[in-house]
Tab-separated table of C-alpha atoms (C1' of nucleotides) in Angstrom:
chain	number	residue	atom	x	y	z
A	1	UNK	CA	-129.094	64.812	85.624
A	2	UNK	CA	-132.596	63.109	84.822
A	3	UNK	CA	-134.392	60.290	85.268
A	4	UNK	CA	-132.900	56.434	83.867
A	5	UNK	CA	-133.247	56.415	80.100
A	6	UNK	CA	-135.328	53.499	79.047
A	7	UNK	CA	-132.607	51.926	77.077
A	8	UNK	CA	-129.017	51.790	77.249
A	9	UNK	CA	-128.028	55.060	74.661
A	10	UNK	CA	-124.125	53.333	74.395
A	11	UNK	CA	-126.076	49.600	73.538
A	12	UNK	CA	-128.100	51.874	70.829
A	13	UNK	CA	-125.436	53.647	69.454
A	14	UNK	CA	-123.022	50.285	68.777
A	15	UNK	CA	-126.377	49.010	66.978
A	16	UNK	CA	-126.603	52.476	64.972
A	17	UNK	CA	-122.291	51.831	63.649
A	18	UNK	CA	-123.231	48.665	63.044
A	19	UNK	CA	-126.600	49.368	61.120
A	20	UNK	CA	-123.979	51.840	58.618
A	21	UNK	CA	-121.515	49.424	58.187
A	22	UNK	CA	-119.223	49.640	60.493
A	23	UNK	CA	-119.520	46.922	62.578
A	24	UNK	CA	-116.052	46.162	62.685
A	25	UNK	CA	-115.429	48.428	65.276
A	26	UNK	CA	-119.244	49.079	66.831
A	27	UNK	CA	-117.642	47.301	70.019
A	28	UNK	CA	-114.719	48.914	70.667
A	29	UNK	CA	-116.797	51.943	70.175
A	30	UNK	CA	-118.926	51.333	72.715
A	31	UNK	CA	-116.571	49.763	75.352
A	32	UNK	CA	-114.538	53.275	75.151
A	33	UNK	CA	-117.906	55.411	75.392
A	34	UNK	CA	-118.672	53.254	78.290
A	35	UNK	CA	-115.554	54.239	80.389
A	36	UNK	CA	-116.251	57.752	79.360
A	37	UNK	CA	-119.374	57.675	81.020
A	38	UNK	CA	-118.220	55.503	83.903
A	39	UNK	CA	-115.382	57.981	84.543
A	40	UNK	CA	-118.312	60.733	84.287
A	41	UNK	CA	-120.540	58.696	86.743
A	42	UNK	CA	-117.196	58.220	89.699
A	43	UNK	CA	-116.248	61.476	89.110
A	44	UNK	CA	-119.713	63.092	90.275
A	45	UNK	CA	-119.668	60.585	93.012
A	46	UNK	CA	-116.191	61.019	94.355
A	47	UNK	CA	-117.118	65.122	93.971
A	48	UNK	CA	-120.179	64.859	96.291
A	49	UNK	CA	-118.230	63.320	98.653
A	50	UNK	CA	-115.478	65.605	98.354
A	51	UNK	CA	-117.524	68.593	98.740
A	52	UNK	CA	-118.045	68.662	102.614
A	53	UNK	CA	-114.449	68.920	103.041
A	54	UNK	CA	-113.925	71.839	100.754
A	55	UNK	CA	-112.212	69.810	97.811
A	56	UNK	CA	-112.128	68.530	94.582
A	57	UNK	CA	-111.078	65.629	92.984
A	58	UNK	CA	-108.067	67.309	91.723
A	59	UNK	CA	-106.952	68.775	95.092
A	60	UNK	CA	-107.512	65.570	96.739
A	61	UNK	CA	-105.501	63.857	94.479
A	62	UNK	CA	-102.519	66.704	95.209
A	63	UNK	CA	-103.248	66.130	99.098
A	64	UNK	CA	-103.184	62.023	98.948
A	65	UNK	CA	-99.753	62.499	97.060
A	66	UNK	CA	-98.087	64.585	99.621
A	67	UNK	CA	-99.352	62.675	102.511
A	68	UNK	CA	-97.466	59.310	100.789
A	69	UNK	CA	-94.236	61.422	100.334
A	70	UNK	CA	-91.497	60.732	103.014
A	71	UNK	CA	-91.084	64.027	103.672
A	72	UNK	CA	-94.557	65.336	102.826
A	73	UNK	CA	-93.284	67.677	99.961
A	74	UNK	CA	-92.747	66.994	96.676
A	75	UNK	CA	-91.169	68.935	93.784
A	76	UNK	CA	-93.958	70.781	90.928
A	77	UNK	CA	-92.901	68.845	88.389
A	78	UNK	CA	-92.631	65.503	90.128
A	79	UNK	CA	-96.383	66.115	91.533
A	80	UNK	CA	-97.200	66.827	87.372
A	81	UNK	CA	-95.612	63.345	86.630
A	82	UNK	CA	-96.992	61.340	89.122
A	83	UNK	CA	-100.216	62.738	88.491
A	84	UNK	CA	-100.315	62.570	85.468
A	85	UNK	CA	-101.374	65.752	84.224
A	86	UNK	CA	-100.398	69.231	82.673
A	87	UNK	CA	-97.935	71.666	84.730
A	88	UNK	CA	-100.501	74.354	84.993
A	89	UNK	CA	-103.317	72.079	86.386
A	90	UNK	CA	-100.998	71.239	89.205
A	91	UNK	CA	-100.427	75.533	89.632
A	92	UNK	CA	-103.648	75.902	89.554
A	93	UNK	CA	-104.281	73.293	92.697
A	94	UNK	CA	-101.790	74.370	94.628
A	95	UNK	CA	-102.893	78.117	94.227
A	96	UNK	CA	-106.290	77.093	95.745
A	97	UNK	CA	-104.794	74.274	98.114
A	98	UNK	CA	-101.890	77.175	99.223
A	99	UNK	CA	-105.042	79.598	99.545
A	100	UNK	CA	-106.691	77.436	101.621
A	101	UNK	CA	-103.399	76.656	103.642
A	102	UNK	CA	-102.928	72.925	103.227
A	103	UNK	CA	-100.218	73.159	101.774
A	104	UNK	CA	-97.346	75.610	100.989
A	105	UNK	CA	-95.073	76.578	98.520
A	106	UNK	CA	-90.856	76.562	99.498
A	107	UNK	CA	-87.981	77.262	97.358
A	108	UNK	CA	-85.915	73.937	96.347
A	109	UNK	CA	-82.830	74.060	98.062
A	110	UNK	CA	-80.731	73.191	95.721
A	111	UNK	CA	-82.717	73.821	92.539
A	112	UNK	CA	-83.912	77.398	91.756
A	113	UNK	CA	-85.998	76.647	89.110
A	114	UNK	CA	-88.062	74.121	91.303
A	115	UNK	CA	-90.253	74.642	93.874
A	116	UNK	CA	-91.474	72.275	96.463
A	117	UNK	CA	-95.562	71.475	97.521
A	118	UNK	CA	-95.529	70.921	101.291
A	119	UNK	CA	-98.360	69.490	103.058
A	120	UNK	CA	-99.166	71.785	106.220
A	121	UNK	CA	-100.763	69.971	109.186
A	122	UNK	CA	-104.077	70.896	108.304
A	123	UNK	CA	-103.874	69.587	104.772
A	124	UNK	CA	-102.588	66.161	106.366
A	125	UNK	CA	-105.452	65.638	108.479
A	126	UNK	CA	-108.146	66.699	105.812
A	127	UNK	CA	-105.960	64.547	103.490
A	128	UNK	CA	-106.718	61.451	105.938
A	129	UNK	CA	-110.307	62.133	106.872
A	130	UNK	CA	-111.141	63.000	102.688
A	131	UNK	CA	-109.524	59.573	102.312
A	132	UNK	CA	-111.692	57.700	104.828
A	133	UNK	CA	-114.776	59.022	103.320
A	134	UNK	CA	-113.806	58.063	99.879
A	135	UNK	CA	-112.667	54.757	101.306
A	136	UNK	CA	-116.236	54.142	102.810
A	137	UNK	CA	-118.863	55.686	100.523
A	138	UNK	CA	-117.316	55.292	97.062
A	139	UNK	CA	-114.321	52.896	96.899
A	140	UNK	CA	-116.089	50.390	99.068
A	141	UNK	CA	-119.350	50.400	97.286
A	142	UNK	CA	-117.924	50.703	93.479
A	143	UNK	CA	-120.386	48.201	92.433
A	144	UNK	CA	-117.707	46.144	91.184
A	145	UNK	CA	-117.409	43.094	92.075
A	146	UNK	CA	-113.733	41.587	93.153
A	147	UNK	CA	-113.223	39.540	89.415
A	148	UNK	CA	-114.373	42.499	87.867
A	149	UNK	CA	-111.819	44.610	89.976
A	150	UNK	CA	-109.033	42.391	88.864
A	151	UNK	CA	-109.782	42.232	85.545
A	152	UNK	CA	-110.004	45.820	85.011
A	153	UNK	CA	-107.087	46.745	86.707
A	154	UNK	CA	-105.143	44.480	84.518
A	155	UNK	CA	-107.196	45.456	81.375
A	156	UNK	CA	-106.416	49.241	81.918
A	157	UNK	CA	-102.760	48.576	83.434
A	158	UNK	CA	-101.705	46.891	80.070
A	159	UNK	CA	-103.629	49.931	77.983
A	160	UNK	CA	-101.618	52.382	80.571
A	161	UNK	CA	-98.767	50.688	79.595
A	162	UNK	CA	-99.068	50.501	76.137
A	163	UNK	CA	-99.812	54.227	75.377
A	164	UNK	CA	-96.450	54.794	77.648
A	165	UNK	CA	-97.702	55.858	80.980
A	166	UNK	CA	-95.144	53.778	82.423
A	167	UNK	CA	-92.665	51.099	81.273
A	168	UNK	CA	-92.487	48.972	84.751
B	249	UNK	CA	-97.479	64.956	78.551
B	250	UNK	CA	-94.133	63.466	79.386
B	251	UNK	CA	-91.695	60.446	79.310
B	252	UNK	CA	-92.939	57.151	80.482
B	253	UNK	CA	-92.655	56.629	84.181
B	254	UNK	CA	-89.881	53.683	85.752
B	255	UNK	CA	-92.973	52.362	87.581
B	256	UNK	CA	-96.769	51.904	87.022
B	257	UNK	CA	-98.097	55.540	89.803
B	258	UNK	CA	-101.664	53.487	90.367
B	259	UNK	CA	-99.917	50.073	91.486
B	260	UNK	CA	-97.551	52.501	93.953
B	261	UNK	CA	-100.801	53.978	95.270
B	262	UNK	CA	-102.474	50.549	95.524
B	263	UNK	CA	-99.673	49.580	97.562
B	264	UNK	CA	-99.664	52.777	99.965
B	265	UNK	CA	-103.260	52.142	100.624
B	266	UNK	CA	-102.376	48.535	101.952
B	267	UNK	CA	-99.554	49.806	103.455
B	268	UNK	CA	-101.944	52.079	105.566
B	269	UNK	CA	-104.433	49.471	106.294
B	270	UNK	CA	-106.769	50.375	103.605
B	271	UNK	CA	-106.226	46.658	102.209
B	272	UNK	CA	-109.803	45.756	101.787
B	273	UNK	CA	-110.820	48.925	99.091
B	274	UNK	CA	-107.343	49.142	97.686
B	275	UNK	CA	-108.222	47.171	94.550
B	276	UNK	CA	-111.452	49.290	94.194
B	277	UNK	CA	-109.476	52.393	94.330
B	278	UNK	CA	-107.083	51.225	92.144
B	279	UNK	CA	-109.388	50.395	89.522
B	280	UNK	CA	-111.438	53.043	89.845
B	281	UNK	CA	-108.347	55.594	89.030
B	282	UNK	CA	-107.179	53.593	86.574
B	283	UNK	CA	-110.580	53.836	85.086
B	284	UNK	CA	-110.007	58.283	85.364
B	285	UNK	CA	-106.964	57.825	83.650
B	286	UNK	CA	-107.693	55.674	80.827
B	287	UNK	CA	-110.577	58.329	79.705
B	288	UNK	CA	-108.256	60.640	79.819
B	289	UNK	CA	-105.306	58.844	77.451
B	290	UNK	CA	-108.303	58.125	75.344
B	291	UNK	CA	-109.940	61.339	75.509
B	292	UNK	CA	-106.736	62.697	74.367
B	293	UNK	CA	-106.089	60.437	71.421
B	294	UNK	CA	-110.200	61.685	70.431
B	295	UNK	CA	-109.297	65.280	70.674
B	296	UNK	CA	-106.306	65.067	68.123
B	297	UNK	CA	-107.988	63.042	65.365
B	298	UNK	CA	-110.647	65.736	65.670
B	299	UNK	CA	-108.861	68.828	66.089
B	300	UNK	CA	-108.277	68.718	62.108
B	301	UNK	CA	-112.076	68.846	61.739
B	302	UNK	CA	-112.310	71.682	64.086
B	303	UNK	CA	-114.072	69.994	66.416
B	304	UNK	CA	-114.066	68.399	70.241
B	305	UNK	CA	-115.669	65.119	71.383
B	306	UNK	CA	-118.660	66.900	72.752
B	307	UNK	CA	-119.323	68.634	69.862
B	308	UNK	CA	-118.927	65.731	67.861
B	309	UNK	CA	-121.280	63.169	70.043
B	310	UNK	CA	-123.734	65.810	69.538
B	311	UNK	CA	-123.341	65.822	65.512
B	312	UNK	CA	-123.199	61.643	65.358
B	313	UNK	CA	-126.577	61.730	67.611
B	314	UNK	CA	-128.434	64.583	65.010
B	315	UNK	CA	-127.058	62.230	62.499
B	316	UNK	CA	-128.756	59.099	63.341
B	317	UNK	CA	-132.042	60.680	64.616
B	318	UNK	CA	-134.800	60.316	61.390
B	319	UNK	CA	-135.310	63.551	61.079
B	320	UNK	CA	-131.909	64.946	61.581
B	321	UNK	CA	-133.372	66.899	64.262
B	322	UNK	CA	-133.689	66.607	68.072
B	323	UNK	CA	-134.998	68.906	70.953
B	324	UNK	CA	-131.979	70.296	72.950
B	325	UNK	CA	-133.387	68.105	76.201
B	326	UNK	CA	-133.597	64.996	74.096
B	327	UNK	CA	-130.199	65.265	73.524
B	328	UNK	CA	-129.213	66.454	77.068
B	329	UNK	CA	-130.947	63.093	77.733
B	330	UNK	CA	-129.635	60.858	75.460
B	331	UNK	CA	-126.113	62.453	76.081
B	332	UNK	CA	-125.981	61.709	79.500
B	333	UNK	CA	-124.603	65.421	79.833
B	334	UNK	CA	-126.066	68.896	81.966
B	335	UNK	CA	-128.809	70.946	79.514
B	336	UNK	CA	-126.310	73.889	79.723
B	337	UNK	CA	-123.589	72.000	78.102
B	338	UNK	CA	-125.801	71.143	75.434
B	339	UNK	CA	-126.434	75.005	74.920
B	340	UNK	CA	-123.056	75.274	74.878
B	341	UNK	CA	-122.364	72.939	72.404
B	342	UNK	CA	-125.073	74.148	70.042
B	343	UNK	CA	-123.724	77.761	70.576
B	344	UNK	CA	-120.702	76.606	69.065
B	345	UNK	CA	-121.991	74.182	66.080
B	346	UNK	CA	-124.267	76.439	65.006
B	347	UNK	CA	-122.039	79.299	64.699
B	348	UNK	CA	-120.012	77.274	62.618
B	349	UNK	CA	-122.997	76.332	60.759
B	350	UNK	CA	-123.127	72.772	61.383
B	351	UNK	CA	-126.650	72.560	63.057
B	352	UNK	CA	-129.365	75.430	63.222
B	353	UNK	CA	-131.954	76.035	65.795
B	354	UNK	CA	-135.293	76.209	65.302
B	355	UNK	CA	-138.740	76.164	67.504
B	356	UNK	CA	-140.684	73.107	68.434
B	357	UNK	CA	-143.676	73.207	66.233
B	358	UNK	CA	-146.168	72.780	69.211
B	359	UNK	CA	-144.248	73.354	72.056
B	360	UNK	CA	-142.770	76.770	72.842
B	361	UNK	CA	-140.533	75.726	74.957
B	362	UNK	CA	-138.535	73.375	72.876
B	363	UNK	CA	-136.106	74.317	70.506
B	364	UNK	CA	-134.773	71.670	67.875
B	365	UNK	CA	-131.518	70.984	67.240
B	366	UNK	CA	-131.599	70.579	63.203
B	367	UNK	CA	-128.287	69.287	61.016
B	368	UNK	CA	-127.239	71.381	58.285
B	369	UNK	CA	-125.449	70.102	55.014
B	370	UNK	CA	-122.323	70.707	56.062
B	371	UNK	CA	-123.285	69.637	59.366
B	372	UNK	CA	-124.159	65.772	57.985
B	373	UNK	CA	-120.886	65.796	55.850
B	374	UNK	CA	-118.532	66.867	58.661
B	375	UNK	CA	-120.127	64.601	60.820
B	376	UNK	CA	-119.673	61.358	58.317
B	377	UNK	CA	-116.275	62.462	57.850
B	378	UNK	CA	-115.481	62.744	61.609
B	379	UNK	CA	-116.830	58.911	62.457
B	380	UNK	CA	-114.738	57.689	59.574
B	381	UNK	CA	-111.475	59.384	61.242
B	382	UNK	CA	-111.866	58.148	64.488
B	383	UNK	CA	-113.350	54.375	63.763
B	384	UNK	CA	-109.955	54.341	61.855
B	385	UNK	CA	-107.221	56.135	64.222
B	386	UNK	CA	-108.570	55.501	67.630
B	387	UNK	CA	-111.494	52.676	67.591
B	388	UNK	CA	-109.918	50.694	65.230
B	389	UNK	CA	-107.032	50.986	66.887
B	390	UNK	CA	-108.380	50.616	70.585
B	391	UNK	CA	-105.210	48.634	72.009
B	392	UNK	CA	-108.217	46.671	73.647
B	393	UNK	CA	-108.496	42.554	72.263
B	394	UNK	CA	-111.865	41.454	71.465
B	395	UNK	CA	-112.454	39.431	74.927
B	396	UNK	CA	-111.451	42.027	76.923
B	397	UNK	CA	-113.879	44.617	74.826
B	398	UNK	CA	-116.584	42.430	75.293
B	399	UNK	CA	-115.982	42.336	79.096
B	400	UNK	CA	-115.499	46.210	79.437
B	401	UNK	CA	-118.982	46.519	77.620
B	402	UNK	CA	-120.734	44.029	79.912
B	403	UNK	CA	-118.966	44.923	82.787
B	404	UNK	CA	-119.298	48.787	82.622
B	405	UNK	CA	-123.410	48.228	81.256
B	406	UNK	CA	-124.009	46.605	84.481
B	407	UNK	CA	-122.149	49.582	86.011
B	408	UNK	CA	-124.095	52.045	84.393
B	409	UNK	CA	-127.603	49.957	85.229
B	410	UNK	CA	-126.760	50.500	88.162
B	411	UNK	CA	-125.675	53.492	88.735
B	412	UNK	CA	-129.487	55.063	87.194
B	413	UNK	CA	-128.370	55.089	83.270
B	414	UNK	CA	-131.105	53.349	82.025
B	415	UNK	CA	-133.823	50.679	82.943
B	416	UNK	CA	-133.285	48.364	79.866
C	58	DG	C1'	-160.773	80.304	83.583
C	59	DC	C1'	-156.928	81.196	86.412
C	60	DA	C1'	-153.461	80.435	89.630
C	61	DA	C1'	-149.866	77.106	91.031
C	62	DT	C1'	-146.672	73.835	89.519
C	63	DA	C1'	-143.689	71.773	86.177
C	64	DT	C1'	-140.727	71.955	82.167
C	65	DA	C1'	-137.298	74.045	78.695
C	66	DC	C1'	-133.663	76.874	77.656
C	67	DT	C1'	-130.196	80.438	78.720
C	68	DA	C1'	-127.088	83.611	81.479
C	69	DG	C1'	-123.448	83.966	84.833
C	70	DG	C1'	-120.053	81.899	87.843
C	71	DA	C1'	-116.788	78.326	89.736
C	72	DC	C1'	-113.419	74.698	88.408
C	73	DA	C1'	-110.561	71.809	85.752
C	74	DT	C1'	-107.765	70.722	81.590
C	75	DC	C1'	-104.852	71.812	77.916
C	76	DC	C1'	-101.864	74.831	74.868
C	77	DA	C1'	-98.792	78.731	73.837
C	78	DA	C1'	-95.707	81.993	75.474
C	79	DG	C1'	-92.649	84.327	78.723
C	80	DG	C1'	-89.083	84.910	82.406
C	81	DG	C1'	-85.763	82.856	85.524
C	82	DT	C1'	-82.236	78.987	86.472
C	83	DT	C1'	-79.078	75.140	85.161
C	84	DT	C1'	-76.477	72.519	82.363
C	85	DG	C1'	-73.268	71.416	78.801
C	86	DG	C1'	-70.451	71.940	74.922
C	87	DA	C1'	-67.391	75.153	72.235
D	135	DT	C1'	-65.396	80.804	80.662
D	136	DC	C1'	-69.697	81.669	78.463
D	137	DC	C1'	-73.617	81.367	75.635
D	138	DA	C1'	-77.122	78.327	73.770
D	139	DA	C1'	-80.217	74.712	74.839
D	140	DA	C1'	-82.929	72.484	78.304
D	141	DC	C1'	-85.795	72.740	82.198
D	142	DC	C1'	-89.269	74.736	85.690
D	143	DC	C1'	-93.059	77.423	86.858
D	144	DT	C1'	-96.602	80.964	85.900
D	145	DT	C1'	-99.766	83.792	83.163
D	146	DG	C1'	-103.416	84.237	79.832
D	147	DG	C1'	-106.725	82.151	76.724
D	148	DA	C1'	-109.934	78.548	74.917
D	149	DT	C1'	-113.147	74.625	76.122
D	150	DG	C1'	-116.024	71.781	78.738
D	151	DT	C1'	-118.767	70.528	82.934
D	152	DC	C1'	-121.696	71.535	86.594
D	153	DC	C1'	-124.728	74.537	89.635
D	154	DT	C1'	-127.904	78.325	90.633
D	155	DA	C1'	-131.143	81.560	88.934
D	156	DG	C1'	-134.136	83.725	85.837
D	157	DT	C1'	-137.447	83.953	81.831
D	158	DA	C1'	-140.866	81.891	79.016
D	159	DT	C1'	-144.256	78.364	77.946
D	160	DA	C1'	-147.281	74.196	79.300
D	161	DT	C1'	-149.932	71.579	82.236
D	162	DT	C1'	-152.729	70.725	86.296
D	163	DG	C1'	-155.970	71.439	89.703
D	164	DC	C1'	-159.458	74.118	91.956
DNA sequence: GCAATATACTAGGACATCCAAGGGTTTGGA
DNA sequence: TCCAAACCCTTGGATGTCCTAGTATATTGC
């Protein structure tokens, strides 16, 4: 994307709110433009690493889900849930997951409306080997260190929480 | 996008990683996703407060940079730069403002190459009016406390240092 | 001075996300 | 029993991001 700026553009643009007066909330500001750009910087990385393996982030995340399920299937709208996003994002995966046959679709047996994701073989093992190379080259070298990994899991778990993720 | 989940779905993956013998980057990974997923809630909550002002948040970081550059103005790979974000979604983004007449492009006086990015009237006003909505409905309103703000800014700057952000 | 290299922007394509709408299936109350 | 409301998935459209190329302009080096 370019060379390193010479400053921080996020420390600049907390000093620009609070040069017009609204330094009230100049930090907050900045602490939620830096975990846009964070989740910007992981993304790329986890991508790259993805890419030898003939996935995306998205996929993966589809594939990892499956491969936790007992059975190794899981309903549409469960998979949505879980995930955490829209209906049709998790369509769109499984068209290109289906396509690329690692996984398939099956009729709910008891359910018409619902159809089940089922992880074939092949999607398990690319599930497990995209896992070990996230594990390795970007989980294992997140630059965080292991306060820092605490703390923001129980920063962002409580923010989760509150905007009703979950209720645990 | 849904009802709240019984349980928190990044603390059940944190445990299937351990479970699997992936103890030592399961914190990491946790983090890390719950770092996605919070820029997405919050992404979210940016979007609606905007979507009245018929714009989205790139659009809008673009319009808050013009506004706080001297001139009002800005090359396109200034901005690229300072935006952290590819030169073609820059042209996309100016595409869009300016035919809504909220910036206008013009040529770099000396360099033929360049094209400026220049704030119109409307451009300025909309963008004023746009910071005031979301320091008050979603930075003011962050869910973050002060300490742990303060630690997501230092924490995350470090992470962005090092990651090839900036030199600073 | 001119050719080779570097830089700036744009066009086209692949993906992902969301929303709105439509068609099929279940469920529940009259 | 039966029809309306609720639920599930898919299609089509709008946006945004990135990558790869292609065109135009600057800069560098011989």
């Amino acid at each position: 994307m370019g060379t390193p700026l010479p400053r921080d553009p996020i420390a600049d643009a907390q000093r620009n709110w609070e040069r017009h007066g609204w330094g009230d909330v100049a930090a907050p500001m900045a602490a939620i433009t830096a975990i846009m750009r964070t989740q910007q910087i992981l993304l790329a990385r986890i991508e790259t690493v993805l890419k030898p393996f003939g996935l995306t982030f998205a996929r993966y995340e589809l594939l990892a889900l499956l491969s936790f399920a007992r059975s190794g299937a899981l309903p549409m709208n469960k998979a949505s849930a879980l995930l955490q996003v829209h209906p049709t994002s998790v369509t769109n995966a499984v068209d290109r997951l289906e396509k690329a046959a690692l996984v398939a679709r099956s009729p709910h047996p008891t359910d018409g409306r619902t159809t089940l994701i089922e992880l074939t073989a092949e999607g398990r093992t690319l599930a497990k080997k995209a896992t070990e190379a996230l594990n390795a080259e970007v989980f294992g070298k997140s630059g965080f260190g292991p306060d820092d990994v605490d703390h923001l899991i129980r920063v962002l778990g409580t923010f989760r929480r509150d905007a009703g993720d979950f209720e645990d």
